[in-house]
PDB file of C-alpha atoms in Angstrom:
ATOM      1  CA  MET A 181     -17.372  10.054  11.663  1.00 41.00           C
ATOM      2  CA  ARG A 182     -17.869   8.929   8.073  1.00 59.00           C
ATOM      3  CA  ASN A 183     -16.280   5.657   7.006  1.00 89.00           C
ATOM      4  CA  GLU A 184     -13.076   6.509   5.086  1.00 93.00           C
ATOM      5  CA  LEU A 185     -13.516   3.588   2.687  1.00 95.00           C
ATOM      6  CA  ILE A 186     -17.023   4.685   1.697  1.00 95.00           C
ATOM      7  CA  ALA A 187     -15.880   8.292   1.312  1.00 94.00           C
ATOM      8  CA  PHE A 188     -13.024   7.136  -0.925  1.00 95.00           C
ATOM      9  CA  LEU A 189     -15.215   4.885  -3.084  1.00 95.00           C
ATOM     10  CA  GLU A 190     -17.755   7.679  -3.472  1.00 95.00           C
ATOM     11  CA  LEU A 191     -15.076   9.779  -5.164  1.00 94.00           C
ATOM     12  CA  PHE A 192     -15.645   7.436  -8.135  1.00 95.00           C
ATOM     13  CA  THR A 193     -19.348   6.560  -7.963  1.00 94.00           C
ATOM     14  CA  ASP A 194     -22.458   7.080  -5.868  1.00 95.00           C
ATOM     15  CA  ILE A 195     -23.109   4.290  -3.395  1.00 95.00           C
ATOM     16  CA  SER A 196     -26.600   3.719  -2.047  1.00 95.00           C
ATOM     17  CA  PRO A 197     -27.114   3.739   1.738  1.00 95.00           C
ATOM     18  CA  GLU A 198     -27.947   0.004   1.565  1.00 96.00           C
ATOM     19  CA  ASP A 199     -24.708  -0.779  -0.266  1.00 96.00           C
ATOM     20  CA  GLN A 200     -22.771   1.443   2.125  1.00 95.00           C
ATOM     21  CA  ALA A 201     -24.138  -0.491   5.088  1.00 95.00           C
ATOM     22  CA  LEU A 202     -23.230  -3.802   3.452  1.00 95.00           C
ATOM     23  CA  ILE A 203     -19.667  -2.651   2.690  1.00 96.00           C
ATOM     24  CA  GLU A 204     -19.202  -1.289   6.221  1.00 94.00           C
ATOM     25  CA  ALA A 205     -20.491  -4.539   7.728  1.00 94.00           C
ATOM     26  CA  THR A 206     -18.148  -6.681   5.605  1.00 95.00           C
ATOM     27  CA  PHE A 207     -14.840  -4.829   6.111  1.00 96.00           C
ATOM     28  CA  ALA A 208     -13.273  -5.161   9.584  1.00 95.00           C
ATOM     29  CA  SER A 209     -11.353  -2.335  11.245  1.00 95.00           C
ATOM     30  CA  LYS A 210      -7.879  -3.272  12.536  1.00 96.00           C
ATOM     31  CA  SER A 211      -4.956  -1.388  14.063  1.00 97.00           C
ATOM     32  CA  PHE A 212      -1.265  -2.300  13.826  1.00 98.00           C
ATOM     33  CA  ALA A 213       1.839  -1.007  15.579  1.00 98.00           C
ATOM     34  CA  GLU A 214       4.966  -0.041  13.652  1.00 97.00           C
ATOM     35  CA  GLY A 215       6.742  -3.187  12.491  1.00 96.00           C
ATOM     36  CA  GLU A 216       3.737  -5.448  12.980  1.00 97.00           C
ATOM     37  CA  VAL A 217       3.200  -7.966  10.174  1.00 97.00           C
ATOM     38  CA  LEU A 218      -0.206  -7.895   8.493  1.00 97.00           C
ATOM     39  CA  PHE A 219       0.702 -10.713   6.119  1.00 97.00           C
ATOM     40  CA  PRO A 220       3.814 -12.922   6.332  1.00 96.00           C
ATOM     41  CA  GLY A 221       5.303 -14.199   3.073  1.00 93.00           C
ATOM     42  CA  GLY A 222       5.429 -17.934   2.491  1.00 94.00           C
ATOM     43  CA  TYR A 223       1.642 -18.303   2.421  1.00 97.00           C
ATOM     44  CA  VAL A 224      -1.240 -17.548   0.075  1.00 97.00           C
ATOM     45  CA  CYS A 225      -2.482 -14.010   0.694  1.00 97.00           C
ATOM     46  CA  ARG A 226      -6.225 -14.231   1.284  1.00 97.00           C
ATOM     47  CA  GLU A 227      -6.823 -10.760   2.679  1.00 97.00           C
ATOM     48  CA  MET A 228      -7.035  -7.275   1.227  1.00 97.00           C
ATOM     49  CA  PHE A 229      -6.529  -4.094   3.229  1.00 97.00           C
ATOM     50  CA  PHE A 230      -7.625  -0.504   2.767  1.00 97.00           C
ATOM     51  CA  VAL A 231      -5.292   1.932   4.530  1.00 97.00           C
ATOM     52  CA  ARG A 232      -7.278   4.349   6.714  1.00 96.00           C
ATOM     53  CA  ARG A 233      -4.266   5.935   8.417  1.00 96.00           C
ATOM     54  CA  GLY A 234      -0.545   5.322   8.335  1.00 96.00           C
ATOM     55  CA  VAL A 235       1.703   3.591   5.826  1.00 97.00           C
ATOM     56  CA  LEU A 236       2.150  -0.067   4.915  1.00 97.00           C
ATOM     57  CA  LYS A 237       5.215  -1.496   3.215  1.00 97.00           C
ATOM     58  CA  ILE A 238       5.759  -4.480   0.941  1.00 96.00           C
ATOM     59  CA  VAL A 239       9.036  -6.212   1.847  1.00 96.00           C
ATOM     60  CA  VAL A 240      10.812  -9.215   0.320  1.00 94.00           C
ATOM     61  CA  THR A 241      14.020 -11.042   1.194  1.00 88.00           C
ATOM     62  CA  ASN A 242      16.388 -11.097  -1.789  1.00 85.00           C
ATOM     63  CA  GLU A 243      18.737 -13.936  -2.800  1.00 86.00           C
ATOM     64  CA  LYS A 244      21.468 -12.512  -0.503  1.00 86.00           C
ATOM     65  CA  GLY A 245      19.120 -12.696   2.492  1.00 84.00           C
ATOM     66  CA  THR A 246      18.704  -8.916   2.671  1.00 83.00           C
ATOM     67  CA  ARG A 247      15.264  -7.486   3.385  1.00 86.00           C
ATOM     68  CA  VAL A 248      14.314  -5.106   0.548  1.00 88.00           C
ATOM     69  CA  LEU A 249      11.408  -2.689   0.680  1.00 93.00           C
ATOM     70  CA  HIS A 250       9.568  -2.668  -2.648  1.00 92.00           C
ATOM     71  CA  TYR A 251       6.641  -0.294  -2.102  1.00 92.00           C
ATOM     72  CA  PHE A 252       4.908   1.955   0.353  1.00 95.00           C
ATOM     73  CA  LEU A 253       1.118   2.107   0.503  1.00 95.00           C
ATOM     74  CA  ARG A 254      -0.427   5.180   2.040  1.00 94.00           C
ATOM     75  CA  GLN A 255      -3.801   6.335   3.246  1.00 94.00           C
ATOM     76  CA  ASN A 256      -6.684   5.642   0.824  1.00 95.00           C
ATOM     77  CA  GLN A 257      -4.923   2.805  -0.978  1.00 95.00           C
ATOM     78  CA  PHE A 258      -5.817  -0.865  -1.211  1.00 96.00           C
ATOM     79  CA  CYS A 259      -3.078  -3.323  -0.299  1.00 95.00           C
ATOM     80  CA  THR A 260      -2.649  -7.022  -0.890  1.00 96.00           C
ATOM     81  CA  ILE A 261      -0.105  -9.282  -2.558  1.00 95.00           C
ATOM     82  CA  LEU A 262      -2.102  -9.173  -5.771  1.00 93.00           C
ATOM     83  CA  GLU A 263      -0.718 -12.193  -7.639  1.00 94.00           C
ATOM     84  CA  SER A 264      -1.138 -14.387  -4.565  1.00 96.00           C
ATOM     85  CA  PHE A 265      -4.589 -12.963  -3.797  1.00 96.00           C
ATOM     86  CA  LEU A 266      -5.898 -13.447  -7.343  1.00 94.00           C
ATOM     87  CA  ASN A 267      -4.158 -16.713  -8.285  1.00 95.00           C
ATOM     88  CA  GLU A 268      -3.984 -18.488  -4.912  1.00 95.00           C
ATOM     89  CA  SER A 269      -0.191 -18.704  -5.237  1.00 96.00           C
ATOM     90  CA  VAL A 270       2.309 -18.551  -2.388  1.00 97.00           C
ATOM     91  CA  ALA A 271       3.642 -15.027  -1.880  1.00 96.00           C
ATOM     92  CA  GLU A 272       7.267 -14.192  -1.138  1.00 95.00           C
ATOM     93  CA  GLU A 273       6.419 -10.673   0.048  1.00 96.00           C
ATOM     94  CA  ASP A 274       5.393  -9.521   3.522  1.00 96.00           C
ATOM     95  CA  ILE A 275       2.971  -6.709   4.293  1.00 97.00           C
ATOM     96  CA  ILE A 276       4.220  -4.774   7.329  1.00 97.00           C
ATOM     97  CA  ALA A 277       3.096  -1.620   9.126  1.00 98.00           C
ATOM     98  CA  ALA A 278       5.772   1.014   8.403  1.00 97.00           C
ATOM     99  CA  CYS A 279       4.326   3.153  11.216  1.00 96.00           C
ATOM    100  CA  PRO A 280       1.227   2.847  13.412  1.00 97.00           C
ATOM    101  CA  CYS A 281      -1.617   2.008  11.010  1.00 97.00           C
ATOM    102  CA  GLU A 282      -5.350   1.630  10.886  1.00 97.00           C
ATOM    103  CA  VAL A 283      -6.831  -0.439   8.081  1.00 97.00           C
ATOM    104  CA  PHE A 284     -10.082  -1.962   6.952  1.00 96.00           C
ATOM    105  CA  SER A 285      -9.558  -5.614   6.014  1.00 97.00           C
ATOM    106  CA  ILE A 286     -11.582  -8.162   4.113  1.00 97.00           C
ATOM    107  CA  SER A 287     -10.965 -11.812   3.289  1.00 97.00           C
ATOM    108  CA  LYS A 288     -11.047 -12.926  -0.328  1.00 97.00           C
ATOM    109  CA  THR A 289     -14.091 -15.092   0.399  1.00 97.00           C
ATOM    110  CA  ALA A 290     -15.980 -12.166   1.943  1.00 97.00           C
ATOM    111  CA  LEU A 291     -14.936  -9.884  -0.918  1.00 97.00           C
ATOM    112  CA  LEU A 292     -16.221 -12.311  -3.555  1.00 97.00           C
ATOM    113  CA  ASP A 293     -19.478 -12.597  -1.621  1.00 97.00           C
ATOM    114  CA  LEU A 294     -19.690  -8.798  -1.474  1.00 97.00           C
ATOM    115  CA  TYR A 295     -19.110  -8.620  -5.248  1.00 97.00           C
ATOM    116  CA  SER A 296     -22.048 -10.995  -5.794  1.00 97.00           C
ATOM    117  CA  LYS A 297     -24.280  -8.669  -3.759  1.00 97.00           C
ATOM    118  CA  ILE A 298     -22.879  -5.391  -5.203  1.00 96.00           C
ATOM    119  CA  PRO A 299     -21.767  -6.264  -8.762  1.00 95.00           C
ATOM    120  CA  TYR A 300     -20.438  -2.791  -9.702  1.00 96.00           C
ATOM    121  CA  LEU A 301     -18.047  -2.893  -6.732  1.00 96.00           C
ATOM    122  CA  GLU A 302     -15.776  -5.477  -8.391  1.00 95.00           C
ATOM    123  CA  ARG A 303     -15.238  -3.307 -11.469  1.00 95.00           C
ATOM    124  CA  LEU A 304     -14.707  -0.236  -9.290  1.00 96.00           C
ATOM    125  CA  ILE A 305     -12.096  -1.851  -7.023  1.00 95.00           C
ATOM    126  CA  ASP A 306     -10.346  -3.434 -10.028  1.00 94.00           C
ATOM    127  CA  GLN A 307     -10.092  -0.010 -11.701  1.00 95.00           C
ATOM    128  CA  ILE A 308      -8.716   1.542  -8.511  1.00 95.00           C
ATOM    129  CA  ARG A 309      -6.158  -1.278  -8.141  1.00 92.00           C
ATOM    130  CA  GLN A 310      -5.093  -0.982 -11.786  1.00 92.00           C
ATOM    131  CA  GLN A 311      -4.552   2.761 -11.433  1.00 93.00           C
ATOM    132  CA  ALA A 312      -2.590   2.205  -8.219  1.00 91.00           C
ATOM    133  CA  LEU A 313      -0.341  -0.325 -10.004  1.00 90.00           C
ATOM    134  CA  LEU A 314       0.291   2.150 -12.818  1.00 93.00           C
ATOM    135  CA  ASP A 315       1.096   4.857 -10.259  1.00 92.00           C
ATOM    136  CA  LYS A 316       3.548   2.536  -8.451  1.00 89.00           C
ATOM    137  CA  ILE A 317       5.319   1.737 -11.712  1.00 91.00           C
ATOM    138  CA  ARG A 318       5.451   5.409 -12.703  1.00 92.00           C
ATOM    139  CA  ILE A 319       6.902   6.432  -9.333  1.00 90.00           C
ATOM    140  CA  ARG A 320       9.491   3.614  -9.292  1.00 88.00           C
ATOM    141  CA  ASN A 321      10.499   4.397 -12.883  1.00 92.00           C
ATOM    142  CA  THR A 322      11.264   8.029 -11.996  1.00 91.00           C
ATOM    143  CA  TYR A 323      14.107   6.766  -9.769  1.00 90.00           C
ATOM    144  CA  LEU A 324      15.795   4.709 -12.502  1.00 89.00           C
ATOM    145  CA  GLY A 325      19.160   5.961 -13.682  1.00 90.00           C
ATOM    146  CA  HIS A 326      19.502   8.616 -10.977  1.00 93.00           C
ATOM    147  CA  ASP A 327      22.131   8.912  -8.283  1.00 92.00           C
ATOM    148  CA  ALA A 328      21.193   8.478  -4.619  1.00 92.00           C
ATOM    149  CA  GLN A 329      20.800  12.196  -3.905  1.00 92.00           C
ATOM    150  CA  THR A 330      18.472  12.695  -6.869  1.00 93.00           C
ATOM    151  CA  ARG A 331      16.424   9.613  -5.904  1.00 93.00           C
ATOM    152  CA  TYR A 332      15.992  11.049  -2.398  1.00 93.00           C
ATOM    153  CA  LYS A 333      14.951  14.461  -3.753  1.00 92.00           C
ATOM    154  CA  LEU A 334      12.443  12.793  -6.077  1.00 93.00           C
ATOM    155  CA  PHE A 335      11.120  10.739  -3.156  1.00 93.00           C
ATOM    156  CA  LEU A 336      10.597  13.901  -1.101  1.00 92.00           C
ATOM    157  CA  MET A 337       8.752  15.543  -3.990  1.00 91.00           C
ATOM    158  CA  GLN A 338       6.561  12.562  -4.871  1.00 91.00           C
ATOM    159  CA  GLN A 339       5.996  10.948  -1.489  1.00 91.00           C
ATOM    160  CA  SER A 340       6.630  13.621   1.129  1.00 89.00           C
ATOM    161  CA  ASP A 341       3.700  12.417   3.247  1.00 92.00           C
ATOM    162  CA  ILE A 342       5.353   9.000   3.517  1.00 93.00           C
ATOM    163  CA  ALA A 343       8.761  10.523   4.288  1.00 89.00           C
ATOM    164  CA  LEU A 344       7.245  12.170   7.366  1.00 89.00           C
ATOM    165  CA  GLN A 345       5.772   8.934   8.732  1.00 93.00           C
ATOM    166  CA  VAL A 346       8.299   6.138   8.201  1.00 94.00           C
ATOM    167  CA  PRO A 347      11.759   5.409   9.637  1.00 92.00           C
ATOM    168  CA  LEU A 348      14.792   6.538   7.626  1.00 91.00           C
ATOM    169  CA  SER A 349      15.915   2.910   7.402  1.00 92.00           C
ATOM    170  CA  ASP A 350      12.773   2.185   5.364  1.00 94.00           C
ATOM    171  CA  VAL A 351      13.388   5.156   3.070  1.00 93.00           C
ATOM    172  CA  ALA A 352      16.981   4.002   2.514  1.00 93.00           C
ATOM    173  CA  SER A 353      15.864   0.448   1.697  1.00 91.00           C
ATOM    174  CA  TYR A 354      13.162   1.693  -0.673  1.00 93.00           C
ATOM    175  CA  LEU A 355      15.612   3.970  -2.498  1.00 93.00           C
ATOM    176  CA  GLU A 356      18.289   1.235  -2.509  1.00 90.00           C
ATOM    177  CA  ILE A 357      20.894   3.268  -0.655  1.00 91.00           C
ATOM    178  CA  THR A 358      22.633   2.691   2.666  1.00 90.00           C
ATOM    179  CA  GLN A 359      21.442   4.457   5.800  1.00 89.00           C
ATOM    180  CA  GLN A 360      24.844   6.109   6.104  1.00 91.00           C
ATOM    181  CA  SER A 361      24.561   7.499   2.551  1.00 91.00           C
ATOM    182  CA  LEU A 362      21.041   8.725   3.253  1.00 90.00           C
ATOM    183  CA  SER A 363      22.208  10.489   6.435  1.00 89.00           C
ATOM    184  CA  ARG A 364      25.003  12.163   4.498  1.00 91.00           C
ATOM    185  CA  ILE A 365      22.614  13.214   1.710  1.00 91.00           C
ATOM    186  CA  ARG A 366      20.188  14.684   4.242  1.00 88.00           C
ATOM    187  CA  ARG A 367      22.981  16.653   5.954  1.00 88.00           C
ATOM    188  CA  ASN A 368      24.136  18.058   2.600  1.00 85.00           C
ATOM    189  CA  LEU A 369      20.606  19.149   1.669  1.00 80.00           C
ATOM    190  CA  ARG A 370      20.187  21.328   4.773  1.00 72.00           C
TER     191      ARG A 370
END
């Protein structure tokens, strides 16, 4: 079976067999169960993930002590706590498997070494990350100013693949509504 990361990167540029082999040798394959923490907040994030299967979530504890889900990351997306990863700062956010997941992971040190061997890869991954950030902002902005039912409908339209894979409690947290309200909204939509 073809490496999903290579197949994804080749959507943007051709990658020589030598570079493919180097990339495959540098990224490690890992599996996580639902709820398993890939990165716990309170530390510097020194690892980047590429989601092969499943969904990851970025979660932070707010000032009231409530766990709030900020983003979902789906198949064929890179995931890290970017500010921490780039600036060596302590991250508040956790990266958690929202459902059973398979990822490719790479340490920052290994990634920088890989960039020195495959210089075009840094620009390529940066462009992919920038587009993903813009997409996250666009999606989150579509929810602003809408009531809970409209936010849920928008979520189903924009992220239906995620809706099918993650617990309703995660969807409720992401949309900033209670589980009870989400259950009521779902009943009314049937």
